[in-house]
Amino acid sequence: MSISKHIDPETLIREGKDKRHVHHRLGGDSSRVSHPYNARYGTDSIPKFRIPSKGISSDAAYQLIHDELDLDGCPSLNLASFVNTWMPEHAQKLMMENLSKNLIDQDEYPMTQNIHTRCISILANLWHAPSSHQAIGTATTGSSEAIQLGGLAMKRLWQERRKAEGKSIHEPGPNIVMGANAQVALEKFARYFEVECRLVPVSVESKYRLDPNKAMEYVDENTIGVYVILGSTYTGHYEPVKEMADLLDEYEERTGHSVPIHVDAASGGFVAPFANPKLVWDFKIPRVVSINTSGHKFGLAYVGVGWVIWRAKHYLPKDLIFELHYLGSVEYSFSLNFSRPAHPIIAQYFNLIHLGFEGYRAIALADLKNARLLSRALERTGWYTVLSDIHRRKSEGLLAKAVAGIDEENSELYEEGLPVVSFRFSDDFRQKYPEIEQRWIQVLLRARGWIVPNYELPPGLENIQILRVVVRENVVETVRHILLRCLTVLHKFLQLVDRLFADIVEITQDLMDRDSSVHSLDTLGKHHDRKTDHVNLGRMEEGSGSQPSGTYAKQC
């Protein structure tokens, strides 16, 4: 007989408080925040979900918010995210000095606008635009906004061509082609801007990414473009841009219909040019008309900056450019946002001139080296199968014969991709331990501070669940440098990769031990999503959104 019962922590806290005279009570319910230093600062509790009638001192407000945010996870241990979590002290100083600047106000902040222009020219040159002076682009909040702009430009150019040919732009209407592994931002463009989204199924044979030959089955005269991803969110694989472009070249020769490519290089745009400079994926390919990237991912800036670049000005229709006259001078805007903080752009420029090509290359190679280390170690346990390929040599048979003279750290020897490790239980492990659920690894790692997501592959492969680790720059650093405030100093000489692998092995071994206390985890799912006092306030209920159609719409 179960003796457990439902306990509401908020109710118990409220009932356990010292009682005051009714005339002096302020409410005492769970909708108020009690400051941990009330006596020190002489403050009362404040409401959580409405503005207080009387404010508190800045010291008290800081301490209150600071202490609440201490309950967040440690960013350095969030291996689910591609977003950069560290910048040098001088970069942070520059950002603080320029927090109040608005990028859109070009007349008031001309040097800030110059820095913005320099970043665009640097990226256009890095991605081999025919002329960095003729290329055009803009900073964005991130890749999501950049993808919308790239898609809008392709849609508008398609509409102009259709009108010039005397054809309808409404029947049957525009469509855009992408792999089912596309990140949710790509599908957002299609849905928000009324473009039919044609998702190309992915498979094990296509390496969980877009298959160019399969994609051609979805292309027709109403296709405004193809989104090709340089770095799949699921497994880190680069999609074959050159192969897709060659097939579209042949298609145009046969039909006369020109279908452009937008490369979503949210992550790969700051990895491929440095780690794999020989890879052909960018503006070297004439059919690539625009490219986006996230400065706050492998561009190594703090969150809040992305970029979109068009290979030449005529690929950005004038209809999307707005001329402004009310900020003191004639200015031009072609972003979805108007006001935009300038400090993320300044942080990006700091990285570009501080690191230079060799600095970015060194970091990219170190990330890939550590991702290869983790991949090999996982596979050698026999418990895991690694789906990402950056640790696999391009010509395994040929290279295996060459015993000497091979530099194993040479990234050109390996399959190109992001420093991402996607893995799952091996078939042998699942057969031997069918009762062990892979999602338990995610939950048990979270108990040790790590955030490593477990999720399904796209439709068609949704029966396969994978765990994924994004190896960012901080994963290379020692625990002594990063984790003093997050873990203990016991492992201060271990690298994060070593510590992560050791934890994965220890947790898996515990699960395999049927006498272990962590083996019985079938109830974890009932308690994993911890309820909070504001779980229903300001949040949508389950089922409020539309059903996913295949694109990745989970934490990324």
PDB file of C-alpha atoms in Angstrom, residues 205-325:
ATOM      1  CA  GLU A 205      21.999   6.322 -46.176  1.00  0.00           C
ATOM      2  CA  SER A 206      21.805  10.113 -46.574  1.00  0.00           C
ATOM      3  CA  LYS A 207      23.661  10.497 -43.237  1.00  0.00           C
ATOM      4  CA  TYR A 208      20.593  11.955 -41.544  1.00  0.00           C
ATOM      5  CA  ARG A 209      20.725  15.043 -43.786  1.00  0.00           C
ATOM      6  CA  LEU A 210      19.380  16.347 -47.098  1.00  0.00           C
ATOM      7  CA  ASP A 211      19.772  13.956 -50.047  1.00  0.00           C
ATOM      8  CA  PRO A 212      20.262  16.190 -53.140  1.00  0.00           C
ATOM      9  CA  ASN A 213      18.897  13.584 -55.560  1.00  0.00           C
ATOM     10  CA  LYS A 214      15.812  13.102 -53.421  1.00  0.00           C
ATOM     11  CA  ALA A 215      15.438  16.883 -53.088  1.00  0.00           C
ATOM     12  CA  MET A 216      15.159  17.266 -56.856  1.00  0.00           C
ATOM     13  CA  GLU A 217      11.883  15.332 -56.713  1.00  0.00           C
ATOM     14  CA  TYR A 218      10.417  18.283 -54.771  1.00  0.00           C
ATOM     15  CA  VAL A 219      11.678  21.087 -57.045  1.00  0.00           C
ATOM     16  CA  ASP A 220       9.475  22.734 -59.681  1.00  0.00           C
ATOM     17  CA  GLU A 221       8.944  26.116 -61.343  1.00  0.00           C
ATOM     18  CA  ASN A 222       7.369  27.495 -58.150  1.00  0.00           C
ATOM     19  CA  THR A 223      10.324  26.637 -55.943  1.00  0.00           C
ATOM     20  CA  ILE A 224      11.765  29.917 -54.665  1.00  0.00           C
ATOM     21  CA  GLY A 225      14.936  28.219 -53.447  1.00  0.00           C
ATOM     22  CA  VAL A 226      16.550  25.381 -51.536  1.00  0.00           C
ATOM     23  CA  TYR A 227      17.775  25.714 -47.962  1.00  0.00           C
ATOM     24  CA  VAL A 228      21.023  23.749 -47.609  1.00  0.00           C
ATOM     25  CA  ILE A 229      22.387  23.379 -44.083  1.00  0.00           C
ATOM     26  CA  LEU A 230      26.076  23.571 -43.263  1.00  0.00           C
ATOM     27  CA  GLY A 231      25.896  21.706 -40.020  1.00  0.00           C
ATOM     28  CA  SER A 232      22.789  19.703 -39.151  1.00  0.00           C
ATOM     29  CA  THR A 233      21.379  20.386 -35.706  1.00  0.00           C
ATOM     30  CA  TYR A 234      20.911  16.664 -35.140  1.00  0.00           C
ATOM     31  CA  THR A 235      24.287  15.175 -36.012  1.00  0.00           C
ATOM     32  CA  GLY A 236      26.537  18.025 -37.194  1.00  0.00           C
ATOM     33  CA  HIS A 237      26.780  16.683 -40.763  1.00  0.00           C
ATOM     34  CA  TYR A 238      27.366  19.234 -43.527  1.00  0.00           C
ATOM     35  CA  GLU A 239      24.863  18.970 -46.347  1.00  0.00           C
ATOM     36  CA  PRO A 240      26.450  18.684 -49.835  1.00  0.00           C
ATOM     37  CA  VAL A 241      26.034  22.221 -51.193  1.00  0.00           C
ATOM     38  CA  LYS A 242      28.103  21.636 -54.333  1.00  0.00           C
ATOM     39  CA  GLU A 243      26.207  18.470 -55.251  1.00  0.00           C
ATOM     40  CA  MET A 244      22.864  20.241 -54.771  1.00  0.00           C
ATOM     41  CA  ALA A 245      24.042  23.162 -56.917  1.00  0.00           C
ATOM     42  CA  ASP A 246      25.211  20.870 -59.733  1.00  0.00           C
ATOM     43  CA  LEU A 247      21.813  19.161 -59.870  1.00  0.00           C
ATOM     44  CA  LEU A 248      20.036  22.541 -59.944  1.00  0.00           C
ATOM     45  CA  ASP A 249      22.363  23.640 -62.776  1.00  0.00           C
ATOM     46  CA  GLU A 250      21.291  20.604 -64.789  1.00  0.00           C
ATOM     47  CA  TYR A 251      17.658  21.290 -63.941  1.00  0.00           C
ATOM     48  CA  GLU A 252      17.929  24.866 -65.232  1.00  0.00           C
ATOM     49  CA  GLU A 253      19.527  23.681 -68.456  1.00  0.00           C
ATOM     50  CA  ARG A 254      16.607  21.285 -69.017  1.00  0.00           C
ATOM     51  CA  THR A 255      13.718  23.507 -67.935  1.00  0.00           C
ATOM     52  CA  GLY A 256      14.911  27.098 -67.922  1.00  0.00           C
ATOM     53  CA  HIS A 257      13.839  27.462 -64.255  1.00  0.00           C
ATOM     54  CA  SER A 258      16.516  28.967 -62.024  1.00  0.00           C
ATOM     55  CA  VAL A 259      16.361  27.840 -58.391  1.00  0.00           C
ATOM     56  CA  PRO A 260      18.813  29.546 -56.010  1.00  0.00           C
ATOM     57  CA  ILE A 261      20.417  28.184 -52.843  1.00  0.00           C
ATOM     58  CA  HIS A 262      20.508  29.808 -49.429  1.00  0.00           C
ATOM     59  CA  VAL A 263      23.096  28.204 -47.160  1.00  0.00           C
ATOM     60  CA  ASP A 264      22.087  28.025 -43.510  1.00  0.00           C
ATOM     61  CA  ALA A 265      25.580  28.139 -42.013  1.00  0.00           C
ATOM     62  CA  ALA A 266      24.335  29.032 -38.520  1.00  0.00           C
ATOM     63  CA  SER A 267      27.150  26.974 -37.028  1.00  0.00           C
ATOM     64  CA  GLY A 268      29.302  25.895 -39.968  1.00  0.00           C
ATOM     65  CA  GLY A 269      29.898  29.429 -41.250  1.00  0.00           C
ATOM     66  CA  PHE A 270      32.502  29.954 -38.532  1.00  0.00           C
ATOM     67  CA  VAL A 271      33.905  26.397 -38.634  1.00  0.00           C
ATOM     68  CA  ALA A 272      34.271  25.250 -42.251  1.00  0.00           C
ATOM     69  CA  PRO A 273      36.334  28.230 -43.535  1.00  0.00           C
ATOM     70  CA  PHE A 274      38.930  27.638 -40.826  1.00  0.00           C
ATOM     71  CA  ALA A 275      38.931  23.875 -40.282  1.00  0.00           C
ATOM     72  CA  ASN A 276      38.237  22.838 -43.901  1.00  0.00           C
ATOM     73  CA  PRO A 277      39.323  25.711 -46.173  1.00  0.00           C
ATOM     74  CA  LYS A 278      39.334  23.401 -49.226  1.00  0.00           C
ATOM     75  CA  LEU A 279      35.650  22.529 -48.843  1.00  0.00           C
ATOM     76  CA  VAL A 280      33.518  24.154 -51.559  1.00  0.00           C
ATOM     77  CA  TRP A 281      30.237  25.328 -50.017  1.00  0.00           C
ATOM     78  CA  ASP A 282      30.057  29.134 -50.135  1.00  0.00           C
ATOM     79  CA  PHE A 283      29.926  31.947 -52.731  1.00  0.00           C
ATOM     80  CA  LYS A 284      32.471  30.067 -54.825  1.00  0.00           C
ATOM     81  CA  ILE A 285      29.339  28.287 -56.042  1.00  0.00           C
ATOM     82  CA  PRO A 286      27.445  30.733 -58.310  1.00  0.00           C
ATOM     83  CA  ARG A 287      24.051  29.292 -57.337  1.00  0.00           C
ATOM     84  CA  VAL A 288      24.567  30.240 -53.677  1.00  0.00           C
ATOM     85  CA  VAL A 289      22.929  33.664 -53.432  1.00  0.00           C
ATOM     86  CA  SER A 290      22.923  34.171 -49.652  1.00  0.00           C
ATOM     87  CA  ILE A 291      24.457  32.771 -46.491  1.00  0.00           C
ATOM     88  CA  ASN A 292      23.590  33.226 -42.830  1.00  0.00           C
ATOM     89  CA  THR A 293      25.525  32.464 -39.681  1.00  0.00           C
ATOM     90  CA  SER A 294      25.303  32.946 -35.916  1.00  0.00           C
ATOM     91  CA  GLY A 295      28.017  35.115 -34.448  1.00  0.00           C
ATOM     92  CA  HIS A 296      27.021  33.841 -31.016  1.00  0.00           C
ATOM     93  CA  LYS A 297      27.752  30.216 -31.852  1.00  0.00           C
ATOM     94  CA  PHE A 298      31.131  29.358 -33.323  1.00  0.00           C
ATOM     95  CA  GLY A 299      31.625  33.056 -34.071  1.00  0.00           C
ATOM     96  CA  LEU A 300      32.386  33.063 -30.318  1.00  0.00           C
ATOM     97  CA  ALA A 301      30.453  36.247 -29.436  1.00  0.00           C
ATOM     98  CA  TYR A 302      27.894  36.406 -26.652  1.00  0.00           C
ATOM     99  CA  VAL A 303      24.280  35.681 -27.574  1.00  0.00           C
ATOM    100  CA  GLY A 304      22.463  38.281 -29.663  1.00  0.00           C
ATOM    101  CA  VAL A 305      24.237  38.517 -33.019  1.00  0.00           C
ATOM    102  CA  GLY A 306      23.765  36.800 -36.368  1.00  0.00           C
ATOM    103  CA  TRP A 307      24.630  37.723 -39.947  1.00  0.00           C
ATOM    104  CA  VAL A 308      23.173  37.373 -43.423  1.00  0.00           C
ATOM    105  CA  ILE A 309      25.212  38.160 -46.542  1.00  0.00           C
ATOM    106  CA  TRP A 310      24.063  38.281 -50.169  1.00  0.00           C
ATOM    107  CA  ARG A 311      26.632  37.603 -52.888  1.00  0.00           C
ATOM    108  CA  ALA A 312      25.693  40.847 -54.715  1.00  0.00           C
ATOM    109  CA  LYS A 313      23.287  43.734 -54.240  1.00  0.00           C
ATOM    110  CA  HIS A 314      20.837  42.628 -56.931  1.00  0.00           C
ATOM    111  CA  TYR A 315      20.014  39.495 -54.908  1.00  0.00           C
ATOM    112  CA  LEU A 316      18.453  41.718 -52.231  1.00  0.00           C
ATOM    113  CA  PRO A 317      15.370  43.303 -53.872  1.00  0.00           C
ATOM    114  CA  LYS A 318      15.050  47.048 -53.363  1.00  0.00           C
ATOM    115  CA  ASP A 319      11.483  46.464 -52.242  1.00  0.00           C
ATOM    116  CA  LEU A 320      12.870  44.995 -48.998  1.00  0.00           C
ATOM    117  CA  ILE A 321      15.089  48.018 -48.272  1.00  0.00           C
ATOM    118  CA  PHE A 322      13.543  50.924 -46.376  1.00  0.00           C
ATOM    119  CA  GLU A 323      14.878  54.484 -46.616  1.00  0.00           C
ATOM    120  CA  LEU A 324      14.660  56.440 -43.361  1.00  0.00           C
ATOM    121  CA  HIS A 325      14.814  60.214 -42.914  1.00  0.00           C
TER     122      HIS A 325
END
